[in-house]
PDB file of C-alpha atoms and ligand atoms in Angstrom:
ATOM      1  CA  UNK A  19     105.884 110.922 118.659  1.00 80.00           C
ATOM      2  CA  UNK A  20     102.597 111.861 116.933  1.00 93.00           C
ATOM      3  CA  UNK A  21     100.048 109.099 117.258  1.00 98.00           C
ATOM      4  CA  UNK A  22      98.841 107.272 114.171  1.00 98.00           C
ATOM      5  CA  UNK A  23      95.467 107.009 112.491  1.00 98.00           C
ATOM      6  CA  UNK A  24      94.749 103.345 111.748  1.00 98.00           C
ATOM      7  CA  UNK A  25      92.447 102.274 108.902  1.00 98.00           C
ATOM      8  CA  UNK A  26      91.187  98.675 108.900  1.00 98.00           C
ATOM      9  CA  UNK A  27      89.718  97.020 105.804  1.00 98.00           C
ATOM     10  CA  UNK A  28      90.439  96.116 102.207  1.00 98.00           C
ATOM     11  CA  UNK A  29      93.307  96.751  99.797  1.00 98.00           C
ATOM     12  CA  UNK A  30      92.621  95.593  96.246  1.00 98.00           C
ATOM     13  CA  UNK A  31      93.909  96.400  92.769  1.00 98.00           C
ATOM     14  CA  UNK A  32      91.755  98.709  90.640  1.00 98.00           C
ATOM     15  CA  UNK A  33      92.205  98.075  86.908  1.00 98.00           C
ATOM     16  CA  UNK A  34      90.829 101.199  85.305  1.00 97.00           C
ATOM     17  CA  UNK A  35      89.743 101.908  81.735  1.00 97.00           C
ATOM     18  CA  UNK A  36      88.659 105.436  80.895  1.00 94.00           C
ATOM     19  CA  UNK A  37      86.080 105.377  78.108  1.00 95.00           C
ATOM     20  CA  UNK A  38      84.738 108.066  75.787  1.00 92.00           C
ATOM     21  CA  UNK A  39      81.186 106.727  76.119  1.00 91.00           C
ATOM     22  CA  UNK A  40      79.806 104.086  78.430  1.00 95.00           C
ATOM     23  CA  UNK A  41      80.038 100.817  76.423  1.00 95.00           C
ATOM     24  CA  UNK A  42      77.148  98.848  75.037  1.00 96.00           C
ATOM     25  CA  UNK A  43      77.075  95.174  75.848  1.00 96.00           C
ATOM     26  CA  UNK A  44      78.944  93.024  73.303  1.00 97.00           C
ATOM     27  CA  UNK A  45      80.631  96.029  71.636  1.00 95.00           C
ATOM     28  CA  UNK A  46      84.316  96.656  70.876  1.00 95.00           C
ATOM     29  CA  UNK A  47      85.790 100.094  71.479  1.00 92.00           C
ATOM     30  CA  UNK A  48      89.168 101.721  72.145  1.00 96.00           C
ATOM     31  CA  UNK A  49      89.656 103.321  75.548  1.00 96.00           C
ATOM     32  CA  UNK A  50      91.158 106.746  76.279  1.00 94.00           C
ATOM     33  CA  UNK A  51      93.370 105.603  79.139  1.00 94.00           C
ATOM     34  CA  UNK A  52      94.217 102.466  81.136  1.00 96.00           C
ATOM     35  CA  UNK A  53      96.047 102.076  84.441  1.00 96.00           C
ATOM     36  CA  UNK A  54      96.327 100.129  87.676  1.00 96.00           C
ATOM     37  CA  UNK A  55      95.971 101.767  91.025  1.00 97.00           C
ATOM     38  CA  UNK A  56      95.525 100.763  94.633  1.00 98.00           C
ATOM     39  CA  UNK A  57      91.870 100.354  95.549  1.00 98.00           C
ATOM     40  CA  UNK A  58      89.678  99.324  98.432  1.00 98.00           C
ATOM     41  CA  UNK A  59      88.057 101.869 100.742  1.00 98.00           C
ATOM     42  CA  UNK A  60      90.515 101.380 103.597  1.00 98.00           C
ATOM     43  CA  UNK A  61      93.565 101.475 101.331  1.00 98.00           C
ATOM     44  CA  UNK A  62      92.306 104.632  99.625  1.00 98.00           C
ATOM     45  CA  UNK A  63      91.471 106.364 102.909  1.00 98.00           C
ATOM     46  CA  UNK A  64      94.839 105.509 104.484  1.00 98.00           C
ATOM     47  CA  UNK A  65      96.772 106.823 101.463  1.00 98.00           C
ATOM     48  CA  UNK A  66      94.795 110.091 101.376  1.00 98.00           C
ATOM     49  CA  UNK A  67      95.356 110.552 105.124  1.00 98.00           C
ATOM     50  CA  UNK A  68      99.071 110.242 104.556  1.00 98.00           C
ATOM     51  CA  UNK A  69      99.017 112.689 101.627  1.00 98.00           C
ATOM     52  CA  UNK A  70      97.205 115.176 103.877  1.00 98.00           C
ATOM     53  CA  UNK A  71     100.005 114.919 106.422  1.00 98.00           C
ATOM     54  CA  UNK A  72      98.740 112.363 108.977  1.00 98.00           C
ATOM     55  CA  UNK A  73     100.795 109.440 110.287  1.00 98.00           C
ATOM     56  CA  UNK A  74      98.718 106.728 108.701  1.00 98.00           C
ATOM     57  CA  UNK A  75      98.604 102.941 109.016  1.00 98.00           C
ATOM     58  CA  UNK A  76      96.642 100.396 106.995  1.00 98.00           C
ATOM     59  CA  UNK A  77      95.592  97.081 108.549  1.00 98.00           C
ATOM     60  CA  UNK A  78      94.358  94.361 106.224  1.00 98.00           C
ATOM     61  CA  UNK A  79      95.285  91.077 104.580  1.00 98.00           C
ATOM     62  CA  UNK A  80      97.766  90.556 101.750  1.00 98.00           C
ATOM     63  CA  UNK A  81      97.930  87.566  99.417  1.00 97.00           C
ATOM     64  CA  UNK A  82     101.300  86.316  98.152  1.00 97.00           C
ATOM     65  CA  UNK A  83     100.832  87.105  94.433  1.00 96.00           C
ATOM     66  CA  UNK A  84     102.357  89.836  92.220  1.00 97.00           C
ATOM     67  CA  UNK A  85      99.333  92.070  92.808  1.00 97.00           C
ATOM     68  CA  UNK A  86     100.077  92.035  96.542  1.00 98.00           C
ATOM     69  CA  UNK A  87     103.659  93.149  95.816  1.00 98.00           C
ATOM     70  CA  UNK A  88     102.249  95.989  93.719  1.00 98.00           C
ATOM     71  CA  UNK A  89     100.038  97.071  96.643  1.00 98.00           C
ATOM     72  CA  UNK A  90     102.880  96.947  99.161  1.00 98.00           C
ATOM     73  CA  UNK A  91     105.015  99.162  96.912  1.00 98.00           C
ATOM     74  CA  UNK A  92     102.152 101.633  96.637  1.00 98.00           C
ATOM     75  CA  UNK A  93     101.723 101.825 100.419  1.00 98.00           C
ATOM     76  CA  UNK A  94     105.453 102.392 100.740  1.00 98.00           C
ATOM     77  CA  UNK A  95     105.331 105.170  98.162  1.00 98.00           C
ATOM     78  CA  UNK A  96     102.559 106.901 100.114  1.00 98.00           C
ATOM     79  CA  UNK A  97     104.391 106.404 103.398  1.00 98.00           C
ATOM     80  CA  UNK A  98     101.568 104.339 104.915  1.00 98.00           C
ATOM     81  CA  UNK A  99     102.655 101.862 107.603  1.00 98.00           C
ATOM     82  CA  UNK A 100     101.651  98.234 106.873  1.00 98.00           C
ATOM     83  CA  UNK A 101     103.763  96.492 109.522  1.00 98.00           C
ATOM     84  CA  UNK A 102     100.794  94.846 111.261  1.00 98.00           C
ATOM     85  CA  UNK A 103      99.152  93.459 108.104  1.00 98.00           C
ATOM     86  CA  UNK A 104      98.564  89.736 107.816  1.00 97.00           C
ATOM     87  CA  UNK A 105      99.860  87.696 104.879  1.00 97.00           C
ATOM     88  CA  UNK A 106      97.585  84.848 103.864  1.00 94.00           C
ATOM     89  CA  UNK A 107      99.480  81.951 102.327  1.00 88.00           C
ATOM     90  CA  UNK A 108      96.386  79.812 101.492  1.00 91.00           C
ATOM     91  CA  UNK A 109      96.628  80.467  97.774  1.00 88.00           C
ATOM     92  CA  UNK A 110      94.090  83.295  97.832  1.00 94.00           C
ATOM     93  CA  UNK A 111      94.211  85.884  95.044  1.00 96.00           C
ATOM     94  CA  UNK A 112      94.414  89.623  95.701  1.00 97.00           C
ATOM     95  CA  UNK A 113      90.924  91.091  95.208  1.00 98.00           C
ATOM     96  CA  UNK A 114      90.555  93.119  92.019  1.00 98.00           C
ATOM     97  CA  UNK A 115      88.100  95.610  90.590  1.00 98.00           C
ATOM     98  CA  UNK A 116      87.631  96.222  86.895  1.00 98.00           C
ATOM     99  CA  UNK A 117      86.600  99.875  86.835  1.00 98.00           C
ATOM    100  CA  UNK A 118      85.017 101.663  83.877  1.00 97.00           C
ATOM    101  CA  UNK A 119      85.385 105.430  84.208  1.00 95.00           C
ATOM    102  CA  UNK A 120      83.111 107.417  81.908  1.00 95.00           C
ATOM    103  CA  UNK A 121      84.972 110.519  80.712  1.00 91.00           C
ATOM    104  CA  UNK A 122      81.661 112.305  80.036  1.00 89.00           C
ATOM    105  CA  UNK A 123      80.508 112.494  83.655  1.00 89.00           C
ATOM    106  CA  UNK A 124      83.240 110.868  85.782  1.00 88.00           C
ATOM    107  CA  UNK A 125      80.979 107.969  86.826  1.00 92.00           C
ATOM    108  CA  UNK A 126      82.741 104.815  87.910  1.00 94.00           C
ATOM    109  CA  UNK A 127      81.288 101.366  87.322  1.00 97.00           C
ATOM    110  CA  UNK A 128      82.980  98.767  89.489  1.00 97.00           C
ATOM    111  CA  UNK A 129      83.125  95.011  88.831  1.00 98.00           C
ATOM    112  CA  UNK A 130      84.713  93.626  91.971  1.00 97.00           C
ATOM    113  CA  UNK A 131      86.104  90.189  92.718  1.00 96.00           C
ATOM    114  CA  UNK A 132      87.015  89.341  96.298  1.00 93.00           C
ATOM    115  CA  UNK A 133      85.407  85.988  96.899  1.00 87.00           C
ATOM    116  CA  UNK A 134      86.277  84.234 100.196  1.00 88.00           C
ATOM    117  CA  UNK A 135      88.724  86.983 101.057  1.00 95.00           C
ATOM    118  CA  UNK A 136      90.199  86.424 104.539  1.00 96.00           C
ATOM    119  CA  UNK A 137      89.469  89.512 106.605  1.00 97.00           C
ATOM    120  CA  UNK A 138      91.394  90.781 109.625  1.00 97.00           C
ATOM    121  CA  UNK A 139      90.285  88.782 112.669  1.00 97.00           C
ATOM    122  CA  UNK A 140      89.978  89.999 116.270  1.00 98.00           C
ATOM    123  CA  UNK A 141      92.926  87.765 117.216  1.00 97.00           C
ATOM    124  CA  UNK A 142      95.156  89.774 114.831  1.00 97.00           C
ATOM    125  CA  UNK A 143      93.744  93.066 115.995  1.00 98.00           C
ATOM    126  CA  UNK A 144      94.159  92.306 119.686  1.00 98.00           C
ATOM    127  CA  UNK A 145      97.925  91.985 119.202  1.00 98.00           C
ATOM    128  CA  UNK A 146      98.212  95.695 118.327  1.00 98.00           C
ATOM    129  CA  UNK A 147      99.791  98.118 120.744  1.00 98.00           C
ATOM    130  CA  UNK A 148      96.823 100.471 121.073  1.00 98.00           C
ATOM    131  CA  UNK A 149      98.889 103.194 122.752  1.00 98.00           C
ATOM    132  CA  UNK A 150     100.181 104.096 119.262  1.00 98.00           C
ATOM    133  CA  UNK A 151      96.827 105.269 117.901  1.00 98.00           C
ATOM    134  CA  UNK A 152      94.615 108.299 118.293  1.00 98.00           C
ATOM    135  CA  UNK A 153      91.888 107.243 115.845  1.00 98.00           C
ATOM    136  CA  UNK A 154      90.886 103.849 114.428  1.00 98.00           C
ATOM    137  CA  UNK A 155      88.588 103.691 111.407  1.00 98.00           C
ATOM    138  CA  UNK A 156      86.885 100.534 110.172  1.00 98.00           C
ATOM    139  CA  UNK A 157      85.531  99.914 106.693  1.00 98.00           C
ATOM    140  CA  UNK A 158      82.242  97.990 107.030  1.00 97.00           C
ATOM    141  CA  UNK A 159      83.458  94.685 105.627  1.00 97.00           C
ATOM    142  CA  UNK A 160      81.269  91.526 105.592  1.00 95.00           C
ATOM    143  CA  UNK A 161      82.859  90.310 108.861  1.00 96.00           C
ATOM    144  CA  UNK A 162      80.399  92.348 110.953  1.00 97.00           C
ATOM    145  CA  UNK A 163      80.621  90.331 114.189  1.00 97.00           C
ATOM    146  CA  UNK A 164      84.408  90.589 114.134  1.00 98.00           C
ATOM    147  CA  UNK A 165      84.258  94.353 113.558  1.00 98.00           C
ATOM    148  CA  UNK A 166      81.954  94.677 116.559  1.00 98.00           C
ATOM    149  CA  UNK A 167      84.348  92.602 118.655  1.00 98.00           C
ATOM    150  CA  UNK A 168      87.319  94.813 117.678  1.00 98.00           C
ATOM    151  CA  UNK A 169      85.406  98.031 118.398  1.00 98.00           C
ATOM    152  CA  UNK A 170      84.377  96.685 121.818  1.00 98.00           C
ATOM    153  CA  UNK A 171      88.039  95.889 122.484  1.00 98.00           C
ATOM    154  CA  UNK A 172      88.891  99.552 121.856  1.00 98.00           C
ATOM    155  CA  UNK A 173      86.035 100.651 124.171  1.00 98.00           C
ATOM    156  CA  UNK A 174      87.484  98.439 126.926  1.00 98.00           C
ATOM    157  CA  UNK A 175      90.958  99.868 126.327  1.00 98.00           C
ATOM    158  CA  UNK A 176      89.553 103.412 126.507  1.00 98.00           C
ATOM    159  CA  UNK A 177      88.180 102.697 129.990  1.00 98.00           C
ATOM    160  CA  UNK A 178      91.723 102.040 131.217  1.00 98.00           C
ATOM    161  CA  UNK A 179      93.389 105.269 130.005  1.00 98.00           C
ATOM    162  CA  UNK A 180      93.147 109.020 130.673  1.00 97.00           C
ATOM    163  CA  UNK A 181      90.595 110.986 128.697  1.00 96.00           C
ATOM    164  CA  UNK A 182      93.144 112.522 126.298  1.00 94.00           C
ATOM    165  CA  UNK A 183      94.761 109.144 125.577  1.00 97.00           C
ATOM    166  CA  UNK A 184      91.451 107.642 124.435  1.00 98.00           C
ATOM    167  CA  UNK A 185      91.187 106.383 120.874  1.00 98.00           C
ATOM    168  CA  UNK A 186      88.333 107.746 118.774  1.00 98.00           C
ATOM    169  CA  UNK A 187      86.597 105.221 116.562  1.00 98.00           C
ATOM    170  CA  UNK A 188      84.738 105.439 113.277  1.00 98.00           C
ATOM    171  CA  UNK A 189      82.912 102.976 111.068  1.00 98.00           C
ATOM    172  CA  UNK A 190      81.812 103.237 107.456  1.00 98.00           C
ATOM    173  CA  UNK A 191      78.425 101.691 106.655  1.00 98.00           C
ATOM    174  CA  UNK A 192      78.357 101.703 102.875  1.00 97.00           C
ATOM    175  CA  UNK A 193      77.257  98.460 101.224  1.00 96.00           C
ATOM    176  CA  UNK A 194      73.493  98.009 101.180  1.00 95.00           C
ATOM    177  CA  UNK A 195      73.505  94.215 101.093  1.00 93.00           C
ATOM    178  CA  UNK A 196      75.678  93.686 104.195  1.00 93.00           C
ATOM    179  CA  UNK A 197      72.731  93.203 106.493  1.00 90.00           C
ATOM    180  CA  UNK A 198      74.951  92.710 109.558  1.00 95.00           C
ATOM    181  CA  UNK A 199      75.990  96.356 109.296  1.00 96.00           C
ATOM    182  CA  UNK A 200      72.445  97.361 110.294  1.00 96.00           C
ATOM    183  CA  UNK A 201      73.333  96.377 113.852  1.00 96.00           C
ATOM    184  CA  UNK A 202      76.617  98.287 114.097  1.00 98.00           C
ATOM    185  CA  UNK A 203      75.384 101.892 114.310  1.00 98.00           C
ATOM    186  CA  UNK A 204      75.980 101.977 118.069  1.00 98.00           C
ATOM    187  CA  UNK A 205      79.543 100.653 118.012  1.00 98.00           C
ATOM    188  CA  UNK A 206      81.647 103.724 117.117  1.00 98.00           C
ATOM    189  CA  UNK A 207      82.012 107.448 117.879  1.00 98.00           C
ATOM    190  CA  UNK A 208      81.609 108.493 114.242  1.00 98.00           C
ATOM    191  CA  UNK A 209      79.418 106.651 111.740  1.00 98.00           C
ATOM    192  CA  UNK A 210      79.795 107.323 108.018  1.00 98.00           C
ATOM    193  CA  UNK A 211      76.715 106.156 106.158  1.00 98.00           C
ATOM    194  CA  UNK A 212      76.541 106.113 102.360  1.00 98.00           C
ATOM    195  CA  UNK A 213      73.991 107.656 100.028  1.00 97.00           C
ATOM    196  CA  UNK A 214      73.200 104.185  98.649  1.00 97.00           C
ATOM    197  CA  UNK A 215      72.591 102.816 102.143  1.00 97.00           C
ATOM    198  CA  UNK A 216      70.278 105.717 103.095  1.00 98.00           C
ATOM    199  CA  UNK A 217      68.279 105.325  99.858  1.00 97.00           C
ATOM    200  CA  UNK A 218      68.099 101.542 100.170  1.00 97.00           C
ATOM    201  CA  UNK A 219      66.541 101.821 103.628  1.00 96.00           C
ATOM    202  CA  UNK A 220      63.696 103.922 102.218  1.00 97.00           C
ATOM    203  CA  UNK A 221      64.605 107.423 103.446  1.00 97.00           C
ATOM    204  CA  UNK A 222      63.499 110.144 101.032  1.00 94.00           C
ATOM    205  CA  UNK A 223      66.258 112.703 101.671  1.00 96.00           C
ATOM    206  CA  UNK A 224      69.757 112.760 103.131  1.00 97.00           C
ATOM    207  CA  UNK A 225      68.469 114.870 106.038  1.00 98.00           C
ATOM    208  CA  UNK A 226      65.758 112.360 106.886  1.00 98.00           C
ATOM    209  CA  UNK A 227      68.312 109.547 106.575  1.00 98.00           C
ATOM    210  CA  UNK A 228      70.817 110.904 109.085  1.00 98.00           C
ATOM    211  CA  UNK A 229      68.135 112.142 111.491  1.00 98.00           C
ATOM    212  CA  UNK A 230      66.328 108.796 111.641  1.00 98.00           C
ATOM    213  CA  UNK A 231      69.497 106.690 111.659  1.00 98.00           C
ATOM    214  CA  UNK A 232      70.946 108.818 114.458  1.00 98.00           C
ATOM    215  CA  UNK A 233      68.422 107.148 116.779  1.00 97.00           C
ATOM    216  CA  UNK A 234      70.389 103.904 116.289  1.00 97.00           C
ATOM    217  CA  UNK A 235      73.731 105.521 117.193  1.00 98.00           C
ATOM    218  CA  UNK A 236      75.181 105.533 120.664  1.00 97.00           C
ATOM    219  CA  UNK A 237      75.105 108.498 123.007  1.00 96.00           C
ATOM    220  CA  UNK A 238      77.703 111.151 122.291  1.00 96.00           C
ATOM    221  CA  UNK A 239      78.324 109.969 118.719  1.00 98.00           C
ATOM    222  CA  UNK A 240      77.877 111.639 115.326  1.00 98.00           C
ATOM    223  CA  UNK A 241      76.606 110.377 111.977  1.00 98.00           C
ATOM    224  CA  UNK A 242      77.862 111.662 108.645  1.00 98.00           C
ATOM    225  CA  UNK A 243      76.488 111.142 105.141  1.00 98.00           C
ATOM    226  CA  UNK A 244      78.453 112.322 102.093  1.00 98.00           C
ATOM    227  CA  UNK A 245      76.115 112.813  99.119  1.00 98.00           C
ATOM    228  CA  UNK A 246      78.319 113.474  96.066  1.00 95.00           C
ATOM    229  CA  UNK A 247      77.257 116.548  94.116  1.00 94.00           C
ATOM    230  CA  UNK A 248      74.942 117.652  96.960  1.00 97.00           C
ATOM    231  CA  UNK A 249      77.695 117.884  99.586  1.00 98.00           C
ATOM    232  CA  UNK A 250      77.286 116.189 102.957  1.00 98.00           C
ATOM    233  CA  UNK A 251      75.006 116.210 106.000  1.00 98.00           C
ATOM    234  CA  UNK A 252      75.523 115.123 109.582  1.00 98.00           C
ATOM    235  CA  UNK A 253      73.891 114.931 112.967  1.00 98.00           C
ATOM    236  CA  UNK A 254      76.399 115.936 115.618  1.00 98.00           C
ATOM    237  CA  UNK A 255      76.825 115.086 119.281  1.00 96.00           C
ATOM    238  CA  UNK A 256      74.514 118.065 119.919  1.00 94.00           C
ATOM    239  CA  UNK A 257      71.711 116.180 118.113  1.00 96.00           C
ATOM    240  CA  UNK A 258      71.497 118.986 115.512  1.00 97.00           C
ATOM    241  CA  UNK A 259      71.634 118.760 111.745  1.00 98.00           C
ATOM    242  CA  UNK A 260      74.788 120.125 110.080  1.00 98.00           C
ATOM    243  CA  UNK A 261      75.619 120.380 106.379  1.00 98.00           C
ATOM    244  CA  UNK A 262      78.174 121.445 103.815  1.00 98.00           C
ATOM    245  CA  UNK A 263      77.707 122.171 100.121  1.00 98.00           C
ATOM    246  CA  UNK A 264      79.743 120.316  97.505  1.00 98.00           C
ATOM    247  CA  UNK A 265      82.831 121.942  95.987  1.00 98.00           C
ATOM    248  CA  UNK A 266      82.878 120.754  92.351  1.00 95.00           C
ATOM    249  CA  UNK A 267      86.317 120.884  90.737  1.00 95.00           C
ATOM    250  CA  UNK A 268      87.176 123.505  88.138  1.00 90.00           C
ATOM    251  CA  UNK A 269      88.013 121.487  85.054  1.00 90.00           C
ATOM    252  CA  UNK A 270      90.198 122.810  82.274  1.00 86.00           C
ATOM    253  CA  UNK A 271      89.012 122.150  78.704  1.00 86.00           C
ATOM    254  CA  UNK A 272      89.353 118.480  77.821  1.00 81.00           C
ATOM    255  CA  UNK A 273      89.924 117.438  81.441  1.00 85.00           C
ATOM    256  CA  UNK A 274      87.851 114.540  82.802  1.00 84.00           C
ATOM    257  CA  UNK A 275      86.000 114.132  86.081  1.00 89.00           C
ATOM    258  CA  UNK A 276      86.883 111.010  88.078  1.00 92.00           C
ATOM    259  CA  UNK A 277      84.698 110.142  91.060  1.00 94.00           C
ATOM    260  CA  UNK A 278      86.413 106.845  91.920  1.00 96.00           C
ATOM    261  CA  UNK A 279      87.376 106.903  95.637  1.00 97.00           C
ATOM    262  CA  UNK A 280      85.822 110.339  96.235  1.00 97.00           C
ATOM    263  CA  UNK A 281      83.897 108.943  99.247  1.00 98.00           C
ATOM    264  CA  UNK A 282      87.062 107.382 100.709  1.00 98.00           C
ATOM    265  CA  UNK A 283      88.792 110.751 100.238  1.00 98.00           C
ATOM    266  CA  UNK A 284      85.942 112.532 102.037  1.00 98.00           C
ATOM    267  CA  UNK A 285      86.285 110.146 104.993  1.00 98.00           C
ATOM    268  CA  UNK A 286      90.053 110.724 105.195  1.00 98.00           C
ATOM    269  CA  UNK A 287      89.772 114.512 105.161  1.00 98.00           C
ATOM    270  CA  UNK A 288      86.943 114.448 107.710  1.00 98.00           C
ATOM    271  CA  UNK A 289      88.819 112.105 110.074  1.00 98.00           C
ATOM    272  CA  UNK A 290      91.989 114.190 109.827  1.00 98.00           C
ATOM    273  CA  UNK A 291      90.288 117.368 111.008  1.00 98.00           C
ATOM    274  CA  UNK A 292      88.231 115.668 113.724  1.00 98.00           C
ATOM    275  CA  UNK A 293      91.363 113.893 114.984  1.00 98.00           C
ATOM    276  CA  UNK A 294      92.939 117.340 115.431  1.00 97.00           C
ATOM    277  CA  UNK A 295      89.965 118.465 117.510  1.00 97.00           C
ATOM    278  CA  UNK A 296      88.371 120.670 114.853  1.00 98.00           C
ATOM    279  CA  UNK A 297      84.599 121.108 114.761  1.00 98.00           C
ATOM    280  CA  UNK A 298      82.085 118.947 112.942  1.00 98.00           C
ATOM    281  CA  UNK A 299      81.272 121.811 110.540  1.00 98.00           C
ATOM    282  CA  UNK A 300      84.938 122.415 109.732  1.00 98.00           C
ATOM    283  CA  UNK A 301      85.477 118.695 109.113  1.00 98.00           C
ATOM    284  CA  UNK A 302      82.367 118.409 106.912  1.00 98.00           C
ATOM    285  CA  UNK A 303      83.436 121.375 104.788  1.00 98.00           C
ATOM    286  CA  UNK A 304      87.021 120.151 104.487  1.00 98.00           C
ATOM    287  CA  UNK A 305      85.775 116.656 103.561  1.00 98.00           C
ATOM    288  CA  UNK A 306      83.660 118.105 100.734  1.00 98.00           C
ATOM    289  CA  UNK A 307      86.485 120.380  99.552  1.00 98.00           C
ATOM    290  CA  UNK A 308      89.080 117.594  99.367  1.00 98.00           C
ATOM    291  CA  UNK A 309      86.614 115.118  97.795  1.00 98.00           C
ATOM    292  CA  UNK A 310      85.694 117.786  95.221  1.00 98.00           C
ATOM    293  CA  UNK A 311      89.358 118.399  94.411  1.00 97.00           C
ATOM    294  CA  UNK A 312      89.873 114.640  93.984  1.00 97.00           C
ATOM    295  CA  UNK A 313      87.092 114.514  91.356  1.00 96.00           C
ATOM    296  CA  UNK A 314      89.150 116.917  89.237  1.00 94.00           C
ATOM    297  CA  UNK A 315      92.220 114.704  89.102  1.00 93.00           C
ATOM    298  CA  UNK A 316      93.365 111.269  88.023  1.00 92.00           C
ATOM    299  CA  UNK A 317      93.855 109.188  91.173  1.00 94.00           C
ATOM    300  CA  UNK A 318      94.799 110.991  94.376  1.00 95.00           C
ATOM    301  CA  UNK A 319      98.263 112.385  93.623  1.00 93.00           C
ATOM    302  CA  UNK A 320      97.933 116.117  93.796  1.00 89.00           C
ATOM    303  CA  UNK A 321      95.949 116.140  97.046  1.00 93.00           C
ATOM    304  CA  UNK A 322      99.077 116.835  99.079  1.00 89.00           C
TER     305      UNK A 322
HETATM  306  C1  FRU B   5      86.236 102.910  95.831  1.00 91.03           C
HETATM  307  C2  FRU B   5      86.639 101.455  95.989  1.00 91.03           C
HETATM  308  C3  FRU B   5      87.528 101.010  94.857  1.00 91.03           C
HETATM  309  C4  FRU B   5      87.324  99.527  94.916  1.00 91.03           C
HETATM  310  C5  FRU B   5      85.865  99.394  95.285  1.00 91.03           C
HETATM  311  C6  FRU B   5      85.553  98.210  96.143  1.00 91.03           C
HETATM  312  O1  FRU B   5      85.512 103.357  96.941  1.00 91.03           O
HETATM  313  O2  FRU B   5      87.285 101.250  97.214  1.00 91.03           O
HETATM  314  O3  FRU B   5      88.869 101.440  94.987  1.00 91.03           O
HETATM  315  O4  FRU B   5      87.591  98.912  93.714  1.00 91.03           O
HETATM  316  O5  FRU B   5      85.510 100.597  95.928  1.00 91.03           O
HETATM  317  O6  FRU B   5      84.183  98.145  96.433  1.00 91.03           O
END
């Protein structure tokens, strides 16, 4: 049986309005399109992995409301396993994002609500049968100490198995205000760091960002930074800088760009190739190609 790729983090509902022009405060306008879709970095990445042909599992928390039912149906549709998810019965509401997509440039403005959301805890994670997985990816949620604990658990497991049965780990460091993430660079084999994070820490270019941040990563690891319309850069296990250009989508007349979840799509495509043993350069290029293709479509259907 092919081993699974597990993605740990958030599933939320994205409530999307596509607008002709970005709205002014206190104005009233008609939108071009409106729809709900699954959101959350981990949910998006796990669904793209499945569309690209991987056996994919999502691990996160579900509430008990109608929105949670919607999300479960979506995961089922995309063939993503959710059997180890935790249902929280404490009257919590499924996190939601109101997303404004600007048809002019594809920008996405996200208004997220996920207050007091119960994250996956190490006690849930430690019940998993780790022999089922070849790669485990973590979204950098606010529960930084717990993420570290779970990654250490995988390291301990890896010491007990043969080299080819070891699980590769990755962690996404995206949100600039989650200070605890600053201390997690040395906890995984692959670190994805966001453009916003690199800029917020004062680095002038993407190259400077990955090169300086690589010093915080553990030996034998790699750091990747997707940078939207400028492609992506990385420092590999060889300590060298690698890069890929962006692959902007070819839009037909009247077609809109949509950048929502492009970063999550990049991560999925990158992980898929690396999990198959392909090189860092191949994975970087494929990540940029698939993320570019996503920007030329509504949602992610069509990536398969
Ligand atoms: C995109 C995304 C959206 C979600 C938001 C949460 O990367 O995961 O689907 O609403 O970010 O921050």
